[in-house]
PDB file of C-alpha atoms in Angstrom:
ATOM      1  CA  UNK A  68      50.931  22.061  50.544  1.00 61.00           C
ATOM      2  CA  UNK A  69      48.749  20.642  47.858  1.00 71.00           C
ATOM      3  CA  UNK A  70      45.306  22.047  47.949  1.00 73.00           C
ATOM      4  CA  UNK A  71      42.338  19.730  46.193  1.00 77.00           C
ATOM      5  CA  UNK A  72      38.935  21.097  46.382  1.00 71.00           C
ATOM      6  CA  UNK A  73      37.778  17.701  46.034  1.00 68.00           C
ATOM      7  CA  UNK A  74      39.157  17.369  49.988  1.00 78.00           C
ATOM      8  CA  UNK A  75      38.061  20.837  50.740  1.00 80.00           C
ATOM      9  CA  UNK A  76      34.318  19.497  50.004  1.00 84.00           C
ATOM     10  CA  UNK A  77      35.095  16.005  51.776  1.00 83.00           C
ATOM     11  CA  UNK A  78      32.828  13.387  51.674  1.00 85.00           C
ATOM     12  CA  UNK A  79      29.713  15.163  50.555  1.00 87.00           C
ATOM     13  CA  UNK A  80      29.771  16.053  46.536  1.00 86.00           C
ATOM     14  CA  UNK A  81      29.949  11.954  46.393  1.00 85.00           C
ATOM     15  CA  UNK A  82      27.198  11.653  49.256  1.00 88.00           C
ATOM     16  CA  UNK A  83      24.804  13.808  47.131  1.00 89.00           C
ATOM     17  CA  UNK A  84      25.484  11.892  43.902  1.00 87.00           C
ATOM     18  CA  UNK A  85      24.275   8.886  45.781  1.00 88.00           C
ATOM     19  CA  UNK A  86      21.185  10.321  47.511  1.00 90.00           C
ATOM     20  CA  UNK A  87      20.008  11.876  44.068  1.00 90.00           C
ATOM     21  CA  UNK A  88      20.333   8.384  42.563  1.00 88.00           C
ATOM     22  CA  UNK A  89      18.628   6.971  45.517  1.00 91.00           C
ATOM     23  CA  UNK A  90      15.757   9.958  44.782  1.00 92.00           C
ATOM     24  CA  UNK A  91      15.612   8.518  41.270  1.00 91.00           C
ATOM     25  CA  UNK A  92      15.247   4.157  42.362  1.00 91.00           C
ATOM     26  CA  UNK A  93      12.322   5.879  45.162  1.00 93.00           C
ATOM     27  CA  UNK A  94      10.507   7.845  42.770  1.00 93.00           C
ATOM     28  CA  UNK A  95      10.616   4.116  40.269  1.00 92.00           C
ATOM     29  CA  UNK A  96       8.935   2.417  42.995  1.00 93.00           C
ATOM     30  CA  UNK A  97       6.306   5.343  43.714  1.00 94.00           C
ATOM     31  CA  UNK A  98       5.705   5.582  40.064  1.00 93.00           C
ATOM     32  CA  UNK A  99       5.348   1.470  39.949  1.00 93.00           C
ATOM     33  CA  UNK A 100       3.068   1.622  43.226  1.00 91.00           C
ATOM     34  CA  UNK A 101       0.221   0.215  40.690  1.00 90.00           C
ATOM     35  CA  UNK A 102       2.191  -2.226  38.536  1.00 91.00           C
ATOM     36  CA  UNK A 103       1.607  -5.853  38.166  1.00 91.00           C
ATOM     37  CA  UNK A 104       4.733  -8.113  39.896  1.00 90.00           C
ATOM     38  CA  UNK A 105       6.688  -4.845  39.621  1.00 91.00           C
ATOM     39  CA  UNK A 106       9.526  -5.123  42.929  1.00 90.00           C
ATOM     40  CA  UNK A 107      10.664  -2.490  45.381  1.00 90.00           C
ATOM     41  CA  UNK A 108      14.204  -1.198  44.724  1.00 89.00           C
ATOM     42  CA  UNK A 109      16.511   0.631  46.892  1.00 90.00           C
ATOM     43  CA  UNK A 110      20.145   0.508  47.600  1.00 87.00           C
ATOM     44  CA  UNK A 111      22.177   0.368  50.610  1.00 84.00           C
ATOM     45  CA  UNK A 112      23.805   3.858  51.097  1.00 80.00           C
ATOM     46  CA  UNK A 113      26.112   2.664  54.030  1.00 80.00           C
ATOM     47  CA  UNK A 114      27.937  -0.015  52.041  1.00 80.00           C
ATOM     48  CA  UNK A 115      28.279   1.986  48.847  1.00 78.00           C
ATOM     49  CA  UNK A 116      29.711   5.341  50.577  1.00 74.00           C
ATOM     50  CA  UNK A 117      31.842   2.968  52.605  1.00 76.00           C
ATOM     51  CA  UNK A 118      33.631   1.457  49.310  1.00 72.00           C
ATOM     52  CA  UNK A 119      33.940   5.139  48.429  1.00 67.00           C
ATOM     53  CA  UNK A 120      35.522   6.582  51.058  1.00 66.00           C
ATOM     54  CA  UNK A 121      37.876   3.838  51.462  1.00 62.00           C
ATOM     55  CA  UNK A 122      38.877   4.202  48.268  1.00 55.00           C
ATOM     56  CA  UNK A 123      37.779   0.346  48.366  1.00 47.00           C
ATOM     57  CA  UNK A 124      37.257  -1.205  44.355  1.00 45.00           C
ATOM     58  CA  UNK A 125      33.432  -1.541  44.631  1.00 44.00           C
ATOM     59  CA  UNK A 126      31.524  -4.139  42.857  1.00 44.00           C
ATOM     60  CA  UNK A 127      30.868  -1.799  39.938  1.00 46.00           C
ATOM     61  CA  UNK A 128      34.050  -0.116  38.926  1.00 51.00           C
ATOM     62  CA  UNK A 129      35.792  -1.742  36.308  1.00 53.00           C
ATOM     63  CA  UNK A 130      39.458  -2.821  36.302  1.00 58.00           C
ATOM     64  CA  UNK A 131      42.021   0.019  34.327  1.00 63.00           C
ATOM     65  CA  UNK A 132      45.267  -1.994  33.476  1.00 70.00           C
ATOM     66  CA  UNK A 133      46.162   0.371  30.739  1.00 71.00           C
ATOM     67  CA  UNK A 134      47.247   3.839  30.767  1.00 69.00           C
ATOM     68  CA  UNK A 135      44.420   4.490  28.250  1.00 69.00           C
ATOM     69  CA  UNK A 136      41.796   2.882  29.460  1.00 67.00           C
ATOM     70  CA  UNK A 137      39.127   5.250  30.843  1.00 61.00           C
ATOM     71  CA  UNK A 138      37.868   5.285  34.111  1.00 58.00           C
ATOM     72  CA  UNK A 139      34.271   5.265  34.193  1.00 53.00           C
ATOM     73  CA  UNK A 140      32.396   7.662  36.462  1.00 51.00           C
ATOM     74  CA  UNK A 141      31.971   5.986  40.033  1.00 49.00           C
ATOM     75  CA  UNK A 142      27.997   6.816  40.285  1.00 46.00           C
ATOM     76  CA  UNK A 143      27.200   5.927  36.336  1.00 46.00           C
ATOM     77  CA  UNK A 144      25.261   3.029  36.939  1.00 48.00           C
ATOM     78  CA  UNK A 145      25.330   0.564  39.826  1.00 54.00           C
ATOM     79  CA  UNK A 146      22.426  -1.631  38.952  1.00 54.00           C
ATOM     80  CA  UNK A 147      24.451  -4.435  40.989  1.00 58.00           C
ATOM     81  CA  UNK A 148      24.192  -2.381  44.259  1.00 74.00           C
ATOM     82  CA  UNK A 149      20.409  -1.955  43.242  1.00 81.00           C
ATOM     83  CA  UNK A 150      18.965  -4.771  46.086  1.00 85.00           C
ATOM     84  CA  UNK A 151      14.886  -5.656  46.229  1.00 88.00           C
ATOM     85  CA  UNK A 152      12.892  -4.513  49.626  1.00 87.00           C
ATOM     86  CA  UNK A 153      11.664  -7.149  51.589  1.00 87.00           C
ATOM     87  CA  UNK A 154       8.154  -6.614  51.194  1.00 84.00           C
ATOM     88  CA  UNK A 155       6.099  -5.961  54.585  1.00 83.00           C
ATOM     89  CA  UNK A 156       2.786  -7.261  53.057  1.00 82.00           C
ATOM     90  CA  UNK A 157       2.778  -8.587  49.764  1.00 78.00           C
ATOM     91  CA  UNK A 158       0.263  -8.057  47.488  1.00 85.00           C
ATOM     92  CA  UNK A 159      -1.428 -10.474  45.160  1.00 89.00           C
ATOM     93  CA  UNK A 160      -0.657  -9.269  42.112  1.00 89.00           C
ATOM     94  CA  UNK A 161       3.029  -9.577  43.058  1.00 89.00           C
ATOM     95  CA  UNK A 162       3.990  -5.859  44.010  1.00 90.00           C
ATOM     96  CA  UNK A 163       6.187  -5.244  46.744  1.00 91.00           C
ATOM     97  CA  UNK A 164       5.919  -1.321  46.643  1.00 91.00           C
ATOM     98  CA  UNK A 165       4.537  -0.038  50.061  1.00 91.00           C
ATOM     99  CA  UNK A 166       3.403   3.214  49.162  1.00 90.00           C
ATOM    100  CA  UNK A 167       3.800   5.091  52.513  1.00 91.00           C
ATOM    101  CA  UNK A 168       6.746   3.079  53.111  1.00 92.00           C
ATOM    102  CA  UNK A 169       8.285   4.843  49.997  1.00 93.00           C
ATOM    103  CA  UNK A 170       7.227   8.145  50.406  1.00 94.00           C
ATOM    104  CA  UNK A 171       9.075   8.290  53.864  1.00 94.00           C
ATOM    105  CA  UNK A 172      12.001   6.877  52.487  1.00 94.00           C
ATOM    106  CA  UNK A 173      11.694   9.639  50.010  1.00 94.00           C
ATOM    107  CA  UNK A 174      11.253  12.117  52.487  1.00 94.00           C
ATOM    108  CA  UNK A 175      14.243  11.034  54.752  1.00 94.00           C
ATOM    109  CA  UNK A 176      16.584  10.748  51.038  1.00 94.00           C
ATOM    110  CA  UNK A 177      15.812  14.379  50.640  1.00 94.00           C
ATOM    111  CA  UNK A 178      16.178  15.628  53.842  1.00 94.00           C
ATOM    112  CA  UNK A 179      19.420  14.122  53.722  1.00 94.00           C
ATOM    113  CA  UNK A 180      20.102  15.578  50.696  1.00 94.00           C
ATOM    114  CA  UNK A 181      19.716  18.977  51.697  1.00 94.00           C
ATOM    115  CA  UNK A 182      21.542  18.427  54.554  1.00 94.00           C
ATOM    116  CA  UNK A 183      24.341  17.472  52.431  1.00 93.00           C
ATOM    117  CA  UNK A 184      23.897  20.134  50.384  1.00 92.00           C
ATOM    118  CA  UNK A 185      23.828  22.642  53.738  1.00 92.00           C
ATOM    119  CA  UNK A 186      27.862  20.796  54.617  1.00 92.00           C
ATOM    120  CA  UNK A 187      28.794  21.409  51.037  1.00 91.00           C
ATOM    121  CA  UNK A 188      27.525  25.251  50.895  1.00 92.00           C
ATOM    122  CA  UNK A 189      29.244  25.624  53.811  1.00 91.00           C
ATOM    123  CA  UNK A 190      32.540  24.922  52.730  1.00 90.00           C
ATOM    124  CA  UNK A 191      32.235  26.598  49.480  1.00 89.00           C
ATOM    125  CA  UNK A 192      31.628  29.565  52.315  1.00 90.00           C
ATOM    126  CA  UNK A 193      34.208  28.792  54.451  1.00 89.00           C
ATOM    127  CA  UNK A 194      36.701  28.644  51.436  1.00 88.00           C
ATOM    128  CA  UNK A 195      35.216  31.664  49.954  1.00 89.00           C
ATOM    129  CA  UNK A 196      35.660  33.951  52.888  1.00 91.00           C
ATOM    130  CA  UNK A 197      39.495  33.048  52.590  1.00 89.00           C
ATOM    131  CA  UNK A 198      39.840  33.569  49.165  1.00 89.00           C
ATOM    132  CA  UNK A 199      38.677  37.228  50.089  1.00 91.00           C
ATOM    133  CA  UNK A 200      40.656  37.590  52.838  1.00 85.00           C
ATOM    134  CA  UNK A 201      37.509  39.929  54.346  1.00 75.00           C
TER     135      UNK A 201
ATOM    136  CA  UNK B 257      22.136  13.935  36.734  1.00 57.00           C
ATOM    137  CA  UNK B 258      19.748  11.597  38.702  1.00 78.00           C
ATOM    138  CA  UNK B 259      17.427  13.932  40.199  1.00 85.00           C
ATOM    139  CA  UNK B 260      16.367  15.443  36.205  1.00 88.00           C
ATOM    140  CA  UNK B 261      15.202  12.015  35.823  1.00 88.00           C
ATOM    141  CA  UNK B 262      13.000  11.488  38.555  1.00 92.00           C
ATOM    142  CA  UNK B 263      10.826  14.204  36.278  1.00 93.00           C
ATOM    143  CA  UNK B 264      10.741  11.696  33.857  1.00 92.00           C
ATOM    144  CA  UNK B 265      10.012   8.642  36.268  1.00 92.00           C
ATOM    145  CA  UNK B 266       7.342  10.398  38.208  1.00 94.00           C
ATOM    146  CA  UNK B 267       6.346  12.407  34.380  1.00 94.00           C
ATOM    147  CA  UNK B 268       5.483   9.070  33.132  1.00 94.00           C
ATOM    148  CA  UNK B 269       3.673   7.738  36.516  1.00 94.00           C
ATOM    149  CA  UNK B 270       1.475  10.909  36.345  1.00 95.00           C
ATOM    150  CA  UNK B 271       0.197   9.876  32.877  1.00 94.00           C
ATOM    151  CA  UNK B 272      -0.616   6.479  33.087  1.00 94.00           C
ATOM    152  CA  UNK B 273      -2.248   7.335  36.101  1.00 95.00           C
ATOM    153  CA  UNK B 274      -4.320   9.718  33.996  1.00 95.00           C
ATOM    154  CA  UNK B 275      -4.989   7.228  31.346  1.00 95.00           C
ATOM    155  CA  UNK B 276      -6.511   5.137  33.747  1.00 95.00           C
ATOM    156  CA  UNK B 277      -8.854   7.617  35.250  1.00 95.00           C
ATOM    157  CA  UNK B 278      -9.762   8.215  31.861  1.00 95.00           C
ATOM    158  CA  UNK B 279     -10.570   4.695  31.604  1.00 95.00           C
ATOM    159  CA  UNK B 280     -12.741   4.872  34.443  1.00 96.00           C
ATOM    160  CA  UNK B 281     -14.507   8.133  34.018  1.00 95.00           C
ATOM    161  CA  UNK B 282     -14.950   6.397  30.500  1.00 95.00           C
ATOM    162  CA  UNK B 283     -16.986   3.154  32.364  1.00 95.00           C
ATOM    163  CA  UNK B 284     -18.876   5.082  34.913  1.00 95.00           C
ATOM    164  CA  UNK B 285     -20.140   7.379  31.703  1.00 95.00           C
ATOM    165  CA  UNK B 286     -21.681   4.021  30.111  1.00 93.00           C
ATOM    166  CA  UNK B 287     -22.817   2.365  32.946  1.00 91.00           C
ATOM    167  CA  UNK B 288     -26.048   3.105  31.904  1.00 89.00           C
ATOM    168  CA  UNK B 289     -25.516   2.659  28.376  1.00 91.00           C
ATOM    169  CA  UNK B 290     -28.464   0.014  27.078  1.00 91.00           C
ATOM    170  CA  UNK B 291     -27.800  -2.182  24.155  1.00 90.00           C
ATOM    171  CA  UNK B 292     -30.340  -4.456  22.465  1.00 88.00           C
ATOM    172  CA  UNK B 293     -28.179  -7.468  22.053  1.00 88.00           C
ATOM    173  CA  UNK B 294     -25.330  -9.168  24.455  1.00 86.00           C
ATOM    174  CA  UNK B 295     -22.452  -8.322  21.966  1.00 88.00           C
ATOM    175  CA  UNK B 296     -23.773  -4.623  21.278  1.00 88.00           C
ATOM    176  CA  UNK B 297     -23.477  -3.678  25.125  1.00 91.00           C
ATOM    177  CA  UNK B 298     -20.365  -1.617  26.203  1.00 93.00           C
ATOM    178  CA  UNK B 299     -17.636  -3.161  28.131  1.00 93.00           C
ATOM    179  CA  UNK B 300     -15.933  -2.211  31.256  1.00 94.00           C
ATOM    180  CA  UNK B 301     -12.301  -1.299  29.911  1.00 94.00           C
ATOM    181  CA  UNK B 302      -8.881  -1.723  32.320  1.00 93.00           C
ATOM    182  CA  UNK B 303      -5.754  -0.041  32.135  1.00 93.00           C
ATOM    183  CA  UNK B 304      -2.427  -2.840  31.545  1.00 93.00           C
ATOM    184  CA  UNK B 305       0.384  -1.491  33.487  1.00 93.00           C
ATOM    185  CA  UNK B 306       3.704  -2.180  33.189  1.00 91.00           C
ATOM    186  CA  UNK B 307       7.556  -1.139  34.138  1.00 90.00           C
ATOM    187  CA  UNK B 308       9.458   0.772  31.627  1.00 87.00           C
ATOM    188  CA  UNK B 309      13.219  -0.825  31.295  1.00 85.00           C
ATOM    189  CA  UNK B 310      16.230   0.088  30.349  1.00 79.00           C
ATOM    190  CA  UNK B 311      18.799  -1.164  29.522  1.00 73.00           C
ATOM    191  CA  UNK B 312      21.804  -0.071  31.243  1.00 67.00           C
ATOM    192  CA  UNK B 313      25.734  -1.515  31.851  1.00 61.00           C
ATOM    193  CA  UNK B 314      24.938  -3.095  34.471  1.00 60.00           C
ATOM    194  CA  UNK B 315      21.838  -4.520  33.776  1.00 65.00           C
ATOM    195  CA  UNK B 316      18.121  -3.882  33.290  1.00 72.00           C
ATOM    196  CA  UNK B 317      16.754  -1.067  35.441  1.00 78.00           C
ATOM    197  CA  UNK B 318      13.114   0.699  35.828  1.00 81.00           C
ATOM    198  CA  UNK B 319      12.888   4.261  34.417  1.00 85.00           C
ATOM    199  CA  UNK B 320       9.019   4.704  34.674  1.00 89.00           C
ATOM    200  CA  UNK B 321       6.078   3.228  34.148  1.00 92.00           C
ATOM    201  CA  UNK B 322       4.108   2.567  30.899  1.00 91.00           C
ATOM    202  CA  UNK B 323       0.330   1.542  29.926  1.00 92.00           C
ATOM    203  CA  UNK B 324       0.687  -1.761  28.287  1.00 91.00           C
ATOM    204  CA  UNK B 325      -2.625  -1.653  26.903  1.00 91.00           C
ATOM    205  CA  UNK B 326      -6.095  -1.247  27.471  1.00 93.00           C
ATOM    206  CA  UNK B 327      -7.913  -4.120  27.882  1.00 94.00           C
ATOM    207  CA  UNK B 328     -12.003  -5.181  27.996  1.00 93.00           C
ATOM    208  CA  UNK B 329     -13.240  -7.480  30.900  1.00 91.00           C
ATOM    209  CA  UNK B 330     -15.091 -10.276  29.563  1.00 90.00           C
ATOM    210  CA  UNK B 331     -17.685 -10.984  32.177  1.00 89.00           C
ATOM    211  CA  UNK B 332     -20.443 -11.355  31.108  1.00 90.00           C
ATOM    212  CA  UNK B 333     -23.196  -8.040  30.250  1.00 91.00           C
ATOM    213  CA  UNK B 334     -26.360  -7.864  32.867  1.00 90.00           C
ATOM    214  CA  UNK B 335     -29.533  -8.999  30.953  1.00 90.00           C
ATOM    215  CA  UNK B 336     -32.961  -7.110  31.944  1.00 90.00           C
ATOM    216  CA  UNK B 337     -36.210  -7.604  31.681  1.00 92.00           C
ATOM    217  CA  UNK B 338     -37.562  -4.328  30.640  1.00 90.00           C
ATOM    218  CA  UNK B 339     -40.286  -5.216  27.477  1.00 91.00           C
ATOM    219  CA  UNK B 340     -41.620  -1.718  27.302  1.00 92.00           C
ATOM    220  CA  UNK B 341     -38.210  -0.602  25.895  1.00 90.00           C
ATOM    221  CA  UNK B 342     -37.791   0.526  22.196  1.00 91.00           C
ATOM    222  CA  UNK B 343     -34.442  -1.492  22.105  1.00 89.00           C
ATOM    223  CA  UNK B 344     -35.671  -4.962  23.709  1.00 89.00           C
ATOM    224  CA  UNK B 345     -35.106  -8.025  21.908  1.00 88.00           C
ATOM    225  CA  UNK B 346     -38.458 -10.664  21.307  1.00 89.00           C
ATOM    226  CA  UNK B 347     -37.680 -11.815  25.045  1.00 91.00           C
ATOM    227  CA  UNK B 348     -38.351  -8.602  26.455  1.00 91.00           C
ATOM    228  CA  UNK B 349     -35.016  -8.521  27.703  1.00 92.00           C
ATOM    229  CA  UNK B 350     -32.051  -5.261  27.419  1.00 93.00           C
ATOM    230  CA  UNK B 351     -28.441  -5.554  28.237  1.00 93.00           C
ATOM    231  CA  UNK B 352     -26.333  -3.391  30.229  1.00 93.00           C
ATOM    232  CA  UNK B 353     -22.839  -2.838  30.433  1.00 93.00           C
ATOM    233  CA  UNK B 354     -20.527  -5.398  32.702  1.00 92.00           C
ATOM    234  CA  UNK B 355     -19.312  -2.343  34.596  1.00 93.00           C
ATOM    235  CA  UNK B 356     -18.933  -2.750  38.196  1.00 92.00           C
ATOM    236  CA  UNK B 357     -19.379   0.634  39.843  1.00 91.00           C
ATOM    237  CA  UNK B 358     -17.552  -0.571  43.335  1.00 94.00           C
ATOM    238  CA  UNK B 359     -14.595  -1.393  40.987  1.00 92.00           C
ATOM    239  CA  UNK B 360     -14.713   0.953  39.457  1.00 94.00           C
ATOM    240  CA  UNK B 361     -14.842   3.776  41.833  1.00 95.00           C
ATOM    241  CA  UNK B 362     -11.932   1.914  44.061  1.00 95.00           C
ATOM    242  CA  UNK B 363      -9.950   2.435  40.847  1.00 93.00           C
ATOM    243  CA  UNK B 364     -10.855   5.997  40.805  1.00 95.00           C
ATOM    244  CA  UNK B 365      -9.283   6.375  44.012  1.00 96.00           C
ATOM    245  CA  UNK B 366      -6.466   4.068  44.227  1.00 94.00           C
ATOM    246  CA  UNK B 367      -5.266   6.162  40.857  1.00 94.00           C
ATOM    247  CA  UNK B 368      -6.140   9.509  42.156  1.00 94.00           C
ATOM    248  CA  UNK B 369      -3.922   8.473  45.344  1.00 94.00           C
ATOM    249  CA  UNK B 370      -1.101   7.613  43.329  1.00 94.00           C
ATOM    250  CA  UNK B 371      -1.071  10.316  41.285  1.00 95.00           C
ATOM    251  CA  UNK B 372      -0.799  12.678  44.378  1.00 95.00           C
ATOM    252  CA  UNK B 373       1.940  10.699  45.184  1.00 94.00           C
ATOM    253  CA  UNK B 374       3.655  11.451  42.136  1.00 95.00           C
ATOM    254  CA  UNK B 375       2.985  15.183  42.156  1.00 95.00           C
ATOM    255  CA  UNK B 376       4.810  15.285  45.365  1.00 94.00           C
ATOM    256  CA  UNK B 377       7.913  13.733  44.494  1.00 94.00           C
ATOM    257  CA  UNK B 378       7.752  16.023  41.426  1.00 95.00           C
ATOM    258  CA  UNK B 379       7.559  18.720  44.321  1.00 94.00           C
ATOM    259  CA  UNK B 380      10.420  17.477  46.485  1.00 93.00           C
ATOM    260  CA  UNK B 381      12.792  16.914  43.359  1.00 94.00           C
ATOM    261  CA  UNK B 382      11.806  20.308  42.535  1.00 94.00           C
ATOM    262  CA  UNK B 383      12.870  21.883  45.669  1.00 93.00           C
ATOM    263  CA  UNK B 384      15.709  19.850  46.160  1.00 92.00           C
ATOM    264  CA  UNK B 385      16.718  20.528  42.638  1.00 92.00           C
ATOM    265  CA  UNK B 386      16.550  24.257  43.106  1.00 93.00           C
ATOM    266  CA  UNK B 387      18.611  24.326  46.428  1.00 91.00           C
ATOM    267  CA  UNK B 388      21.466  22.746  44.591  1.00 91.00           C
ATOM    268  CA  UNK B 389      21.421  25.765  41.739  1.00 90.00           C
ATOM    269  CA  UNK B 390      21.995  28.238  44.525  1.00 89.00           C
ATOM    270  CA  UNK B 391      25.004  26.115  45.831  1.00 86.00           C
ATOM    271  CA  UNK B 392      27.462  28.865  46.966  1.00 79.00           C
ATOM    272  CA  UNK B 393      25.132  31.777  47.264  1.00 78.00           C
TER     273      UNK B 393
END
């Protein structure tokens, strides 16, 4: 049987790529909470991870239809997956960044992180205790 | 890796912010500033922000925040009548600096606020950050 620790880890190495870029498009719209017709970012977890997982060709990978053609990394850049809040209240000056509204989000992306993080370290127990054999 | 350049994100939040509480420590300091002619008295001055971009493969994408410039409100200075002072013109009349304290002070805090903010997503990223160095231990 072929062993890949990619599988060992599962779902999870890609899940934390996408909740640290998530950390990063929050911590834009905290930094922008002051900026003239600056709009709220986020993107939509569910749909990305789905195309992931399902091996599914997501709006930002690009087509290989030569052996040497490089694959670029999945989580590079998906500014196309980047989608603009509905804003709640808008403001005059044309901001859509709810403060608070951010902040929680941030909150809940890191928690989720960790969480994350806790499956991943985990398995990289769970795998170390056989390697051992202890 | 992402999560290094929230640093940078909420780095460059942290110092505009700064900037423009220097901007207002720097009107509430000359509120009181008299000037002996319209164009001689000090005006209130106003942080310009605006959203760094970068461009990226996909397309243009925030990566901070910048000060644009720092602009001087042109409303108009308060004249008073005040004849016994050594800087009065021949009306009798001083001018004093178009600063609106209310303004400014709501500045104050609104920048304050946001700089908090930004400290504690420095914080999180920090501690997030250092959970996934001890990965595996």
């Amino acid at each position: 049987m072929r062993f890949s620790l990619d599988n060992a880890l599962g779902i999870h190495p890609q899940a934390l790529l996408l909740r640290s870029r998530r950390a990063e498009v929050l911590a834009n719209n905290i930094a922008n909470a002051d900026t003239p017709n600056y709009k709220a970012r986020d993107i939509d977890f569910k749909s990305i991870l789905n195309n992931v997982e399902g091996h599914g060709t997501s709006s930002m990978m690009v087509k290989t239809t030569h052996s040497g053609h490089i694959t670029p990394d999945r989580f590079s850049g998906f500014s196309e997956d980047l989608l603009y809040r509905t804003p709640l209240q808008p403001s005059l000056d044309g901001n859509t960044v709810d403060t608070q509204v951010e902040q929680s989000k941030y909150s809940e992306n890191s928690m989720q992180y960790i969480a994350s993080l806790n499956f991943v370290n985990g398995s990289i127990k769970g795998l170390l205790t056989a390697i051992r054999g202890e | 890796m992402s999560l290094f350049n929230v640093f940078d994100v909420a780095g460059s939040a942290l110092n505009a912010q700064s900037v423009r509480l220097n901007v207002t420590a720097s009107n509430m300091a000359n509120a009181g500033t008299v000037s002996g002619t319209a164009e001689g008295a000090y005006r209130a001055k106003h942080a310009v922000f605006s959203t760094l971009m970068n461009e990226t493969l996909g397309g243009r994408e925030s990566t901070g925040v910048q000060i644009l410039d720092v602009v001087e409100s042109d409303a108009p200075a308060v004249e008073q009548y005040q004849p016994d002072h050594p800087l009065a013109d021949e009306r009798g009349y001083v001018f004093l600096p178009n600063v609106n304290g209310i303004e400014e002070l709501a500045n104050m805090i609104s920048a304050s606020r946001t700089y908090q903010s930004n400290v504690e997503v420095i914080n999180t990223s920090k501690q997030m950050l250092l959970r996934t160095i001890n990965l595996g231990q």
